[in-house]
Every structure is written in C-alpha cells, then in structure tokens.
C-alpha cells in the first residue's frame, strides 16, 4: 500500500509518503534541509498509524500540527506481479 499526503504545520506544509509491503513499512516526510525517514521490518502497523506515532517528532520540525491530509492511497493488487511496463502504463495513463 502506498499513501501520499501532507502534514500541515504551524510553520510549513510537509509532503509525506508511506509505503507498506509484506517486508515492512517506511515513511518519508520532506522537511526543509533534510527529509525525516523511518522504516521498520514489521508490517503490523497501518500507514496512518505509523504516521500518528511519529507526529510528535515531526511537530518539532514544523511547529504545531494543524492537520494531516491524505491525497492518495493505492492498495497493492494481490497475485499480480509488478513490472516496469505496468508502472509505465499507469504513469502514461495519468497524463505523464
């Protein structure tokens, strides 16, 4: 599963991306200077649960959090092998 969105803080808006696979879950928040990244090999958490647990650390960088907005959530299809062609087709079908 892939989740993209924004954390709205008092001082700035920080885009985030969370990727959950069978191997684990990873989070990346684009902060000024250096991105905030966290990953674990435990896939027991849902993407927004992980974000919620890490919000206090993110809040230190962007000020008081006003909201979290999810812009896109894509569930991985079961039983279908991922391929470069499938990715390219999806990219082009969205208008590039």
PDB file of N, CA, C and O in Angstrom, residues 47-82:
ATOM      1  N   UNK A  47      -0.362   2.327   7.563  1.00  0.00           N
ATOM      2  CA  UNK A  47       0.405   3.527   7.246  1.00  0.00           C
ATOM      3  C   UNK A  47       0.077   4.750   8.114  1.00  0.00           C
ATOM      4  O   UNK A  47       0.982   5.404   8.622  1.00  0.00           O
ATOM      5  N   UNK A  48      -1.185   5.040   8.321  1.00  0.00           N
ATOM      6  CA  UNK A  48      -1.526   6.228   9.097  1.00  0.00           C
ATOM      7  C   UNK A  48      -1.298   6.038  10.596  1.00  0.00           C
ATOM      8  O   UNK A  48      -1.090   7.004  11.323  1.00  0.00           O
ATOM      9  N   UNK A  49      -1.295   4.792  11.060  1.00  0.00           N
ATOM     10  CA  UNK A  49      -0.926   4.526  12.452  1.00  0.00           C
ATOM     11  C   UNK A  49       0.538   4.879  12.677  1.00  0.00           C
ATOM     12  O   UNK A  49       0.884   5.508  13.681  1.00  0.00           O
ATOM     13  N   UNK A  50       1.394   4.495  11.741  1.00  0.00           N
ATOM     14  CA  UNK A  50       2.817   4.823  11.850  1.00  0.00           C
ATOM     15  C   UNK A  50       3.008   6.335  11.842  1.00  0.00           C
ATOM     16  O   UNK A  50       3.742   6.873  12.674  1.00  0.00           O
ATOM     17  N   UNK A  51       2.339   7.014  10.937  1.00  0.00           N
ATOM     18  CA  UNK A  51       2.448   8.473  10.884  1.00  0.00           C
ATOM     19  C   UNK A  51       2.002   9.087  12.204  1.00  0.00           C
ATOM     20  O   UNK A  51       2.669   9.981  12.740  1.00  0.00           O
ATOM     21  N   UNK A  52       0.901   8.607  12.747  1.00  0.00           N
ATOM     22  CA  UNK A  52       0.403   9.131  14.023  1.00  0.00           C
ATOM     23  C   UNK A  52       1.401   8.964  15.155  1.00  0.00           C
ATOM     24  O   UNK A  52       1.564   9.852  15.999  1.00  0.00           O
ATOM     25  N   UNK A  53       2.087   7.825  15.186  1.00  0.00           N
ATOM     26  CA  UNK A  53       3.088   7.588  16.228  1.00  0.00           C
ATOM     27  C   UNK A  53       4.285   8.528  16.101  1.00  0.00           C
ATOM     28  O   UNK A  53       4.921   8.867  17.095  1.00  0.00           O
ATOM     29  N   UNK A  54       4.585   8.935  14.870  1.00  0.00           N
ATOM     30  CA  UNK A  54       5.771   9.774  14.640  1.00  0.00           C
ATOM     31  C   UNK A  54       5.455  11.274  14.565  1.00  0.00           C
ATOM     32  O   UNK A  54       6.366  12.081  14.414  1.00  0.00           O
ATOM     33  N   UNK A  55       4.187  11.650  14.677  1.00  0.00           N
ATOM     34  CA  UNK A  55       3.827  13.071  14.603  1.00  0.00           C
ATOM     35  C   UNK A  55       4.534  13.948  15.635  1.00  0.00           C
ATOM     36  O   UNK A  55       4.923  15.068  15.303  1.00  0.00           O
ATOM     37  N   UNK A  56       4.745  13.500  16.885  1.00  0.00           N
ATOM     38  CA  UNK A  56       5.473  14.368  17.830  1.00  0.00           C
ATOM     39  C   UNK A  56       6.882  14.738  17.346  1.00  0.00           C
ATOM     40  O   UNK A  56       7.327  15.869  17.519  1.00  0.00           O
ATOM     41  N   UNK A  57       7.574  13.802  16.720  1.00  0.00           N
ATOM     42  CA  UNK A  57       8.916  14.101  16.204  1.00  0.00           C
ATOM     43  C   UNK A  57       8.838  15.074  15.025  1.00  0.00           C
ATOM     44  O   UNK A  57       9.680  15.963  14.882  1.00  0.00           O
ATOM     45  N   UNK A  58       7.826  14.906  14.173  1.00  0.00           N
ATOM     46  CA  UNK A  58       7.647  15.796  13.019  1.00  0.00           C
ATOM     47  C   UNK A  58       7.245  17.184  13.494  1.00  0.00           C
ATOM     48  O   UNK A  58       7.686  18.196  12.957  1.00  0.00           O
ATOM     49  N   UNK A  59       6.441  17.224  14.554  1.00  0.00           N
ATOM     50  CA  UNK A  59       5.961  18.501  15.102  1.00  0.00           C
ATOM     51  C   UNK A  59       7.117  19.380  15.582  1.00  0.00           C
ATOM     52  O   UNK A  59       7.052  20.604  15.499  1.00  0.00           O
ATOM     53  N   UNK A  60       8.175  18.759  16.063  1.00  0.00           N
ATOM     54  CA  UNK A  60       9.348  19.527  16.492  1.00  0.00           C
ATOM     55  C   UNK A  60       9.952  20.312  15.331  1.00  0.00           C
ATOM     56  O   UNK A  60      10.546  21.370  15.529  1.00  0.00           O
ATOM     57  N   UNK A  61       9.819  19.803  14.124  1.00  0.00           N
ATOM     58  CA  UNK A  61      10.401  20.447  12.943  1.00  0.00           C
ATOM     59  C   UNK A  61       9.477  21.469  12.294  1.00  0.00           C
ATOM     60  O   UNK A  61       9.940  22.482  11.779  1.00  0.00           O
ATOM     61  N   UNK A  62       8.164  21.207  12.297  1.00  0.00           N
ATOM     62  CA  UNK A  62       7.250  22.077  11.537  1.00  0.00           C
ATOM     63  C   UNK A  62       6.314  22.901  12.409  1.00  0.00           C
ATOM     64  O   UNK A  62       5.457  23.613  11.908  1.00  0.00           O
ATOM     65  N   UNK A  63       6.475  22.822  13.711  1.00  0.00           N
ATOM     66  CA  UNK A  63       5.595  23.556  14.612  1.00  0.00           C
ATOM     67  C   UNK A  63       4.312  22.785  14.866  1.00  0.00           C
ATOM     68  O   UNK A  63       4.156  21.646  14.439  1.00  0.00           O
ATOM     69  N   UNK A  64       3.394  23.420  15.578  1.00  0.00           N
ATOM     70  CA  UNK A  64       2.132  22.762  15.928  1.00  0.00           C
ATOM     71  C   UNK A  64       1.436  22.229  14.681  1.00  0.00           C
ATOM     72  O   UNK A  64       1.292  22.927  13.687  1.00  0.00           O
ATOM     73  N   UNK A  65       1.001  20.987  14.742  1.00  0.00           N
ATOM     74  CA  UNK A  65       0.350  20.363  13.589  1.00  0.00           C
ATOM     75  C   UNK A  65      -1.114  20.759  13.558  1.00  0.00           C
ATOM     76  O   UNK A  65      -1.847  20.576  14.526  1.00  0.00           O
ATOM     77  N   UNK A  66      -1.510  21.314  12.418  1.00  0.00           N
ATOM     78  CA  UNK A  66      -2.890  21.760  12.216  1.00  0.00           C
ATOM     79  C   UNK A  66      -3.749  20.676  11.583  1.00  0.00           C
ATOM     80  O   UNK A  66      -4.957  20.673  11.748  1.00  0.00           O
ATOM     81  N   UNK A  67      -3.126  19.765  10.823  1.00  0.00           N
ATOM     82  CA  UNK A  67      -3.884  18.702  10.180  1.00  0.00           C
ATOM     83  C   UNK A  67      -3.009  17.798   9.344  1.00  0.00           C
ATOM     84  O   UNK A  67      -1.866  18.114   9.033  1.00  0.00           O
ATOM     85  N   UNK A  68      -3.572  16.648   8.991  1.00  0.00           N
ATOM     86  CA  UNK A  68      -2.927  15.680   8.110  1.00  0.00           C
ATOM     87  C   UNK A  68      -3.921  15.378   7.000  1.00  0.00           C
ATOM     88  O   UNK A  68      -5.068  15.028   7.273  1.00  0.00           O
ATOM     89  N   UNK A  69      -3.497  15.557   5.763  1.00  0.00           N
ATOM     90  CA  UNK A  69      -4.364  15.333   4.617  1.00  0.00           C
ATOM     91  C   UNK A  69      -3.799  14.226   3.740  1.00  0.00           C
ATOM     92  O   UNK A  69      -2.650  14.272   3.330  1.00  0.00           O
ATOM     93  N   UNK A  70      -4.620  13.228   3.472  1.00  0.00           N
ATOM     94  CA  UNK A  70      -4.252  12.136   2.585  1.00  0.00           C
ATOM     95  C   UNK A  70      -4.722  12.502   1.192  1.00  0.00           C
ATOM     96  O   UNK A  70      -5.902  12.783   0.983  1.00  0.00           O
ATOM     97  N   UNK A  71      -3.801  12.530   0.240  1.00  0.00           N
ATOM     98  CA  UNK A  71      -4.126  12.873  -1.137  1.00  0.00           C
ATOM     99  C   UNK A  71      -4.308  11.645  -2.015  1.00  0.00           C
ATOM    100  O   UNK A  71      -5.039  11.673  -2.984  1.00  0.00           O
ATOM    101  N   UNK A  72      -3.612  10.555  -1.658  1.00  0.00           N
ATOM    102  CA  UNK A  72      -3.655   9.348  -2.489  1.00  0.00           C
ATOM    103  C   UNK A  72      -3.356   8.132  -1.626  1.00  0.00           C
ATOM    104  O   UNK A  72      -2.461   8.152  -0.800  1.00  0.00           O
ATOM    105  N   UNK A  73      -4.153   7.087  -1.816  1.00  0.00           N
ATOM    106  CA  UNK A  73      -3.918   5.809  -1.155  1.00  0.00           C
ATOM    107  C   UNK A  73      -4.125   4.721  -2.198  1.00  0.00           C
ATOM    108  O   UNK A  73      -5.207   4.594  -2.748  1.00  0.00           O
ATOM    109  N   UNK A  74      -3.063   3.969  -2.474  1.00  0.00           N
ATOM    110  CA  UNK A  74      -3.109   2.950  -3.505  1.00  0.00           C
ATOM    111  C   UNK A  74      -2.844   1.596  -2.870  1.00  0.00           C
ATOM    112  O   UNK A  74      -1.783   1.379  -2.281  1.00  0.00           O
ATOM    113  N   UNK A  75      -3.809   0.705  -2.976  1.00  0.00           N
ATOM    114  CA  UNK A  75      -3.671  -0.658  -2.453  1.00  0.00           C
ATOM    115  C   UNK A  75      -2.971  -1.515  -3.493  1.00  0.00           C
ATOM    116  O   UNK A  75      -3.317  -1.472  -4.671  1.00  0.00           O
ATOM    117  N   UNK A  76      -1.989  -2.298  -3.047  1.00  0.00           N
ATOM    118  CA  UNK A  76      -1.278  -3.201  -3.953  1.00  0.00           C
ATOM    119  C   UNK A  76      -2.205  -4.345  -4.331  1.00  0.00           C
ATOM    120  O   UNK A  76      -2.870  -4.932  -3.495  1.00  0.00           O
ATOM    121  N   UNK A  77      -2.243  -4.664  -5.611  1.00  0.00           N
ATOM    122  CA  UNK A  77      -3.089  -5.757  -6.086  1.00  0.00           C
ATOM    123  C   UNK A  77      -2.429  -7.087  -5.761  1.00  0.00           C
ATOM    124  O   UNK A  77      -1.259  -7.283  -6.023  1.00  0.00           O
ATOM    125  N   UNK A  78      -3.200  -7.993  -5.206  1.00  0.00           N
ATOM    126  CA  UNK A  78      -2.690  -9.314  -4.833  1.00  0.00           C
ATOM    127  C   UNK A  78      -2.602 -10.209  -6.069  1.00  0.00           C
ATOM    128  O   UNK A  78      -3.453 -10.160  -6.948  1.00  0.00           O
ATOM    129  N   UNK A  79      -1.554 -11.013  -6.124  1.00  0.00           N
ATOM    130  CA  UNK A  79      -1.419 -12.014  -7.161  1.00  0.00           C
ATOM    131  C   UNK A  79      -0.975 -11.491  -8.515  1.00  0.00           C
ATOM    132  O   UNK A  79      -0.861 -12.233  -9.464  1.00  0.00           O
ATOM    133  N   UNK A  80      -0.721 -10.205  -8.646  1.00  0.00           N
ATOM    134  CA  UNK A  80      -0.286  -9.643  -9.920  1.00  0.00           C
ATOM    135  C   UNK A  80       1.151  -9.164  -9.766  1.00  0.00           C
ATOM    136  O   UNK A  80       1.438  -8.321  -8.925  1.00  0.00           O
ATOM    137  N   UNK A  81       1.998  -9.717 -10.562  1.00  0.00           N
ATOM    138  CA  UNK A  81       3.414  -9.353 -10.477  1.00  0.00           C
ATOM    139  C   UNK A  81       3.613  -7.911 -10.924  1.00  0.00           C
ATOM    140  O   UNK A  81       3.028  -7.458 -11.901  1.00  0.00           O
ATOM    141  N   UNK A  82       4.420  -7.185 -10.195  1.00  0.00           N
ATOM    142  CA  UNK A  82       4.750  -5.807 -10.537  1.00  0.00           C
ATOM    143  C   UNK A  82       5.769  -5.818 -11.673  1.00  0.00           C
ATOM    144  O   UNK A  82       6.708  -6.578 -11.676  1.00  0.00           O
TER     145      UNK A  82
END
